[in-house]
Amino acid sequence: MSNSCPDLVEVGPRDGLQGIGPFVPTAQKIALIEGLSAAGLRRIEIGSFASPRALPQLADIREVFLAARAIPGLDLQVLVPNEKYGLLALESGVDFLAFVISVSAAHSRSNVRRTPEEVVEEYERLVVAAGPGTRIRLNIATAFDCPFDGRVSQAAVLALLDRLVPVRPDVEICLCDTTGRGVPDQVEALFRTAIARFPQVIDWGVHTHDTYGLGLANAWAACDAGASVIDSAVAGLGGCPFAPGATGNVATEDVVWMLERMGYRTGVALDRLLQSARAAAGLAGACSGGRVRYAIGG
Ligand code: ZN
């Protein structure tokens, strides 16, 4: 990997909150984003344009988006599960879309009730609608393991990328360990192979879950293989409601602590971040994780 610090994408306000049952008031969501920004996190996935029936927790996305857009210097991305909500996000002025597609047909069916091929076709149409001025990130879900089918082969991921990359090469691609059952040698091997095969892709990100305590190890394995972007959620919030057992994204404060300890300058003030992490962990219904919050008292 290069000597520059990996970019951090805080996904707590979306991935972290979406599975929480009790509705988190809009003002609290905005306060969380403001706190994370004040701690030095420059890029935040603030929510998802999605069916309010499927994800009632994120039904206030428009208000959250407008408030987050007013925060100076914040690079905000919004997740969209399909073409319909992608178009809605574009209409609302979003200029950085994160689009999700599963390698696994079973997970795709469960998550968005479509086959991966149907989702690829939606993605192709959305890219045309978005135009070159919109930044796009592709989240490749179940890139290592599927909650229904188990371990996912490298060949299956590469075959999907063969379809997706030519649609628009100047995107960021994030390989996601949706269940947290990926292991470092597997993560490293897939990133090395994919980066060598698709040199035209601008940036590669890694999205890990700490279900088995391997969130940090897997994130670093990806960076070692050339990934330059790490997803994490404050207080280790998260878990995919459509992936049974996938609890907890790797905690942002753990990632920051690790990188700083390795000599990187993340630009994040850990003490400020820990304040946000404690507040996030205290949200009603929150399922938190991570270690650094406990290791550093206060
Ligand atoms: Zn996640």
Short mmCIF file of C-alpha atoms and ligand atoms in Angstrom, two decimals:
data_model
loop_
_atom_site.label_atom_id
_atom_site.label_comp_id
_atom_site.label_asym_id
_atom_site.label_seq_id
_atom_site.Cartn_x
_atom_site.Cartn_y
_atom_site.Cartn_z
CA MET A 1 0.00 0.00 0.00
CA SER A 2 1.03 3.61 -0.43
CA ASN A 3 2.25 5.65 2.48
CA SER A 4 -0.76 7.92 2.54
CA CYS A 5 -3.42 7.36 5.15
CA PRO A 6 -6.47 5.44 3.92
CA ASP A 7 -9.57 7.60 3.52
CA LEU A 8 -12.22 6.94 6.11
CA VAL A 9 -15.91 6.67 5.31
CA GLU A 10 -18.16 6.91 8.33
CA VAL A 11 -21.21 4.77 7.64
CA GLY A 12 -22.77 4.89 11.11
CA PRO A 13 -25.62 7.27 10.25
CA ARG A 14 -26.76 4.81 7.56
CA ASP A 15 -25.47 1.30 8.17
CA GLY A 16 -25.31 1.83 11.92
CA LEU A 17 -28.77 3.26 12.40
CA GLN A 18 -30.81 1.33 9.84
CA GLY A 19 -31.21 -1.75 12.00
CA ILE A 20 -32.20 0.10 15.17
CA GLY A 21 -35.86 -0.51 16.02
CA PRO A 22 -36.96 2.59 17.95
CA PHE A 23 -37.00 5.62 15.64
CA VAL A 24 -34.02 7.88 16.29
CA PRO A 25 -35.38 11.44 16.15
CA THR A 26 -34.18 13.44 13.16
CA ALA A 27 -32.51 16.04 15.36
CA GLN A 28 -30.47 13.30 17.03
CA LYS A 29 -29.36 11.93 13.65
CA ILE A 30 -28.26 15.40 12.58
CA ALA A 31 -26.46 15.93 15.90
CA LEU A 32 -24.62 12.63 15.37
CA ILE A 33 -23.47 13.70 11.91
CA GLU A 34 -22.43 17.13 13.22
CA GLY A 35 -20.46 15.48 16.04
CA LEU A 36 -18.68 13.12 13.66
CA SER A 37 -17.84 15.99 11.35
CA ALA A 38 -16.55 18.05 14.28
CA ALA A 39 -14.33 15.11 15.27
CA GLY A 40 -12.66 15.37 11.86
CA LEU A 41 -14.46 12.78 9.76
CA ARG A 42 -14.70 14.32 6.31
CA ARG A 43 -16.73 11.72 4.50
CA ILE A 44 -20.00 10.38 5.87
CA GLU A 45 -22.68 8.12 4.45
CA ILE A 46 -25.60 10.03 5.92
CA GLY A 47 -28.46 7.71 5.06
CA SER A 48 -30.32 5.92 2.32
CA PHE A 49 -33.06 6.83 -0.06
CA ALA A 50 -35.07 3.64 0.31
CA SER A 51 -38.58 2.40 0.84
CA PRO A 52 -39.80 3.75 4.20
CA ARG A 53 -41.57 0.42 4.65
CA ALA A 54 -38.33 -1.52 4.20
CA LEU A 55 -36.20 0.91 6.24
CA PRO A 56 -38.50 3.02 8.46
CA GLN A 57 -35.51 4.23 10.50
CA LEU A 58 -34.20 6.17 7.48
CA ALA A 59 -37.53 7.62 6.35
CA ASP A 60 -36.37 11.16 7.25
CA ILE A 61 -33.49 11.06 4.75
CA ARG A 62 -34.50 14.29 3.01
CA GLU A 63 -34.35 16.35 6.19
CA VAL A 64 -31.09 14.70 7.22
CA PHE A 65 -29.62 15.31 3.77
CA LEU A 66 -30.53 19.00 3.77
CA ALA A 67 -29.04 19.50 7.23
CA ALA A 68 -25.87 17.54 6.42
CA ARG A 69 -25.38 19.45 3.18
CA ALA A 70 -25.12 22.64 5.21
CA ILE A 71 -22.13 21.35 7.20
CA PRO A 72 -19.01 22.97 5.72
CA GLY A 73 -16.37 20.68 4.26
CA LEU A 74 -18.42 17.51 4.60
CA ASP A 75 -18.28 15.05 1.72
CA LEU A 76 -21.56 13.19 1.98
CA GLN A 77 -22.69 10.08 0.19
CA VAL A 78 -26.11 8.49 0.12
CA LEU A 79 -26.89 4.82 -0.36
CA VAL A 80 -29.50 3.78 -2.92
CA PRO A 81 -30.78 0.22 -3.24
CA ASN A 82 -32.17 0.46 -6.78
CA GLU A 83 -32.84 2.64 -9.81
CA LYS A 84 -36.09 4.10 -8.47
CA TYR A 85 -34.56 5.44 -5.28
CA GLY A 86 -31.39 6.39 -7.13
CA LEU A 87 -33.45 8.68 -9.37
CA LEU A 88 -35.24 10.09 -6.32
CA ALA A 89 -31.89 10.86 -4.70
CA LEU A 90 -30.67 12.60 -7.87
CA GLU A 91 -33.86 14.67 -7.98
CA SER A 92 -33.21 15.68 -4.39
CA GLY A 93 -29.78 17.03 -5.31
CA VAL A 94 -27.56 14.17 -4.15
CA ASP A 95 -24.33 14.15 -6.15
CA PHE A 96 -22.59 11.16 -4.60
CA LEU A 97 -24.47 7.89 -4.88
CA ALA A 98 -23.51 4.58 -3.33
CA PHE A 99 -25.22 1.79 -5.24
CA VAL A 100 -25.40 -1.73 -3.82
CA ILE A 101 -25.25 -4.97 -5.69
CA SER A 102 -24.88 -8.46 -4.25
CA VAL A 103 -22.69 -11.14 -5.72
CA SER A 104 -24.97 -13.76 -4.20
CA ALA A 105 -28.32 -14.33 -5.90
CA ALA A 106 -29.88 -15.48 -2.63
CA HIS A 107 -28.77 -12.34 -0.78
CA SER A 108 -29.88 -10.14 -3.68
CA ARG A 109 -33.30 -11.74 -3.64
CA SER A 110 -33.61 -11.25 0.11
CA ASN A 111 -32.19 -7.71 0.13
CA VAL A 112 -33.80 -6.11 -2.93
CA ARG A 113 -35.99 -8.92 -4.36
CA ARG A 114 -34.11 -8.93 -7.65
CA THR A 115 -31.51 -11.10 -9.35
CA PRO A 116 -27.97 -9.68 -9.60
CA GLU A 117 -28.45 -9.42 -13.39
CA GLU A 118 -31.59 -7.29 -12.91
CA VAL A 119 -29.67 -5.07 -10.51
CA VAL A 120 -26.83 -4.68 -13.05
CA GLU A 121 -29.39 -3.49 -15.58
CA GLU A 122 -30.81 -0.99 -13.08
CA TYR A 123 -27.28 0.21 -12.41
CA GLU A 124 -26.63 0.72 -16.13
CA ARG A 125 -29.75 2.89 -16.44
CA LEU A 126 -28.94 4.83 -13.29
CA VAL A 127 -25.40 5.60 -14.50
CA VAL A 128 -26.88 7.10 -17.69
CA ALA A 129 -29.42 9.12 -15.69
CA ALA A 130 -26.78 10.33 -13.23
CA GLY A 131 -24.42 11.71 -15.88
CA PRO A 132 -20.70 12.31 -15.45
CA GLY A 133 -21.14 15.01 -12.79
CA THR A 134 -22.40 12.53 -10.21
CA ARG A 135 -19.84 10.56 -8.26
CA ILE A 136 -20.58 6.88 -7.89
CA ARG A 137 -19.46 4.21 -5.51
CA LEU A 138 -20.35 0.60 -6.07
CA ASN A 139 -20.82 -1.45 -2.93
CA ILE A 140 -20.29 -5.11 -3.79
CA ALA A 141 -22.21 -6.93 -1.06
CA THR A 142 -21.42 -10.52 -0.06
CA ALA A 143 -18.04 -10.24 -1.78
CA PHE A 144 -16.58 -12.83 0.60
CA ASP A 145 -19.43 -14.65 2.24
CA CYS A 146 -23.20 -14.91 1.96
CA PRO A 147 -25.59 -15.43 4.88
CA PHE A 148 -27.47 -18.02 2.82
CA ASP A 149 -24.85 -19.68 0.60
CA GLY A 150 -21.68 -19.44 2.69
CA ARG A 151 -18.28 -18.61 1.25
CA VAL A 152 -18.36 -16.67 -2.03
CA SER A 153 -15.77 -17.55 -4.67
CA GLN A 154 -13.34 -15.05 -6.12
CA ALA A 155 -14.51 -16.12 -9.58
CA ALA A 156 -18.08 -15.05 -8.79
CA VAL A 157 -16.96 -11.59 -7.65
CA LEU A 158 -14.70 -11.11 -10.68
CA ALA A 159 -17.48 -12.18 -13.06
CA LEU A 160 -19.78 -9.55 -11.57
CA LEU A 161 -17.04 -6.90 -11.78
CA ASP A 162 -16.46 -7.87 -15.43
CA ARG A 163 -20.06 -6.76 -16.03
CA LEU A 164 -19.98 -3.66 -13.82
CA VAL A 165 -16.62 -2.00 -14.42
CA PRO A 166 -17.10 -1.26 -18.15
CA VAL A 167 -20.43 0.45 -17.40
CA ARG A 168 -18.47 3.28 -15.83
CA PRO A 169 -14.81 2.77 -14.94
CA ASP A 170 -14.34 6.03 -13.00
CA VAL A 171 -16.07 4.84 -9.87
CA GLU A 172 -15.00 3.75 -6.44
CA ILE A 173 -15.60 0.07 -5.78
CA CYS A 174 -16.08 -1.14 -2.24
CA LEU A 175 -15.83 -4.87 -1.55
CA CYS A 176 -18.08 -5.61 1.42
CA ASP A 177 -17.82 -8.41 3.93
CA THR A 178 -21.52 -8.33 4.65
CA THR A 179 -21.54 -11.13 7.22
CA GLY A 180 -18.14 -10.57 8.83
CA ARG A 181 -17.10 -14.14 8.03
CA GLY A 182 -14.36 -13.10 5.64
CA VAL A 183 -10.80 -13.80 6.78
CA PRO A 184 -7.66 -11.75 6.13
CA ASP A 185 -5.96 -14.03 3.58
CA GLN A 186 -9.19 -14.23 1.58
CA VAL A 187 -9.66 -10.46 1.72
CA GLU A 188 -6.09 -9.75 0.69
CA ALA A 189 -6.21 -12.24 -2.19
CA LEU A 190 -9.44 -10.83 -3.63
CA PHE A 191 -8.24 -7.22 -3.45
CA ARG A 192 -4.90 -8.09 -5.07
CA THR A 193 -6.58 -9.95 -7.90
CA ALA A 194 -9.33 -7.38 -8.47
CA ILE A 195 -6.99 -4.37 -8.38
CA ALA A 196 -4.64 -6.02 -10.88
CA ARG A 197 -7.51 -6.98 -13.17
CA PHE A 198 -9.27 -3.58 -13.14
CA PRO A 199 -6.55 -0.91 -13.04
CA GLN A 200 -9.00 1.64 -14.46
CA VAL A 201 -11.03 1.73 -11.24
CA ILE A 202 -10.22 4.92 -9.33
CA ASP A 203 -10.37 3.73 -5.75
CA TRP A 204 -10.99 0.52 -3.90
CA GLY A 205 -12.72 0.50 -0.55
CA VAL A 206 -13.25 -2.15 2.06
CA HIS A 207 -16.32 -2.58 4.25
CA THR A 208 -15.92 -4.97 7.14
CA HIS A 209 -18.05 -6.25 9.97
CA ASP A 210 -16.71 -7.24 13.33
CA THR A 211 -19.02 -10.22 13.82
CA TYR A 212 -16.09 -12.55 14.49
CA GLY A 213 -13.63 -9.92 15.71
CA LEU A 214 -11.88 -9.66 12.34
CA GLY A 215 -13.10 -6.23 11.24
CA LEU A 216 -9.76 -4.48 11.71
CA ALA A 217 -7.65 -7.38 10.46
CA ASN A 218 -9.72 -7.64 7.30
CA ALA A 219 -9.69 -3.87 6.71
CA TRP A 220 -5.92 -3.79 7.03
CA ALA A 221 -5.47 -6.85 4.80
CA ALA A 222 -7.36 -4.95 2.08
CA CYS A 223 -5.19 -1.84 2.54
CA ASP A 224 -2.08 -3.97 2.37
CA ALA A 225 -3.30 -5.22 -1.00
CA GLY A 226 -3.94 -1.70 -2.30
CA ALA A 227 -7.33 -0.55 -1.00
CA SER A 228 -7.33 3.13 -0.10
CA VAL A 229 -10.72 3.59 1.57
CA ILE A 230 -12.01 2.06 4.81
CA ASP A 231 -15.67 2.03 5.85
CA SER A 232 -16.48 1.99 9.54
CA ALA A 233 -19.28 2.95 11.90
CA VAL A 234 -19.00 4.98 15.06
CA ALA A 235 -19.33 2.78 18.17
CA GLY A 236 -19.34 -0.27 15.90
CA LEU A 237 -23.03 0.22 15.28
CA GLY A 238 -24.67 -1.76 12.57
CA GLY A 239 -25.48 -5.08 11.21
CA CYS A 240 -27.46 -5.73 8.07
CA PRO A 241 -31.11 -6.42 8.90
CA PHE A 242 -31.20 -8.69 5.84
CA ALA A 243 -28.09 -10.66 6.77
CA PRO A 244 -28.87 -12.76 9.86
CA GLY A 245 -26.03 -12.71 12.38
CA ALA A 246 -24.14 -9.85 10.70
CA THR A 247 -23.81 -7.66 13.75
CA GLY A 248 -21.66 -4.61 13.92
CA ASN A 249 -19.51 -2.74 11.45
CA VAL A 250 -15.89 -2.32 12.43
CA ALA A 251 -15.83 0.61 14.88
CA THR A 252 -14.51 3.93 13.57
CA GLU A 253 -12.68 4.65 16.81
CA ASP A 254 -10.91 1.29 16.54
CA VAL A 255 -9.85 2.05 12.95
CA VAL A 256 -8.63 5.53 13.92
CA TRP A 257 -6.71 4.19 16.91
CA MET A 258 -5.04 1.50 14.79
CA LEU A 259 -4.05 3.86 11.98
CA GLU A 260 -2.74 6.54 14.34
CA ARG A 261 -0.75 3.90 16.22
CA MET A 262 0.73 2.82 12.89
CA GLY A 263 1.90 6.38 12.27
CA TYR A 264 -0.82 7.61 9.94
CA ARG A 265 -2.46 10.96 10.42
CA THR A 266 -6.19 10.39 10.08
CA GLY A 267 -7.17 13.98 10.84
CA VAL A 268 -9.65 12.65 13.40
CA ALA A 269 -9.53 13.80 17.01
CA LEU A 270 -10.00 10.55 18.91
CA ASP A 271 -11.31 12.21 22.07
CA ARG A 272 -14.01 14.02 20.10
CA LEU A 273 -14.83 10.84 18.23
CA LEU A 274 -15.17 8.94 21.49
CA GLN A 275 -17.75 11.48 22.67
CA SER A 276 -19.80 10.74 19.57
CA ALA A 277 -19.24 7.01 20.02
CA ARG A 278 -20.54 7.09 23.58
CA ALA A 279 -23.58 9.07 22.52
CA ALA A 280 -24.23 6.68 19.61
CA ALA A 281 -23.84 3.60 21.81
CA GLY A 282 -26.40 5.13 24.17
CA LEU A 283 -29.14 5.46 21.55
CA ALA A 284 -32.23 3.46 22.47
CA GLY A 285 -32.10 0.10 20.71
CA ALA A 286 -28.48 0.53 19.57
CA CYS A 287 -26.33 -2.59 19.28
CA SER A 288 -22.78 -1.32 19.65
CA GLY A 289 -19.36 -2.91 19.36
CA GLY A 290 -15.70 -2.00 19.18
CA ARG A 291 -12.94 -2.09 21.80
CA VAL A 292 -11.29 1.30 21.99
CA ARG A 293 -14.26 2.88 23.76
CA TYR A 294 -13.63 0.51 26.66
CA ALA A 295 -9.84 0.59 26.50
CA ILE A 296 -9.76 4.36 26.77
CA GLY A 297 -11.78 5.44 29.79
CA GLY A 298 -13.42 8.77 30.31
ZN ZN B 1 -22.02 -2.77 7.09
#
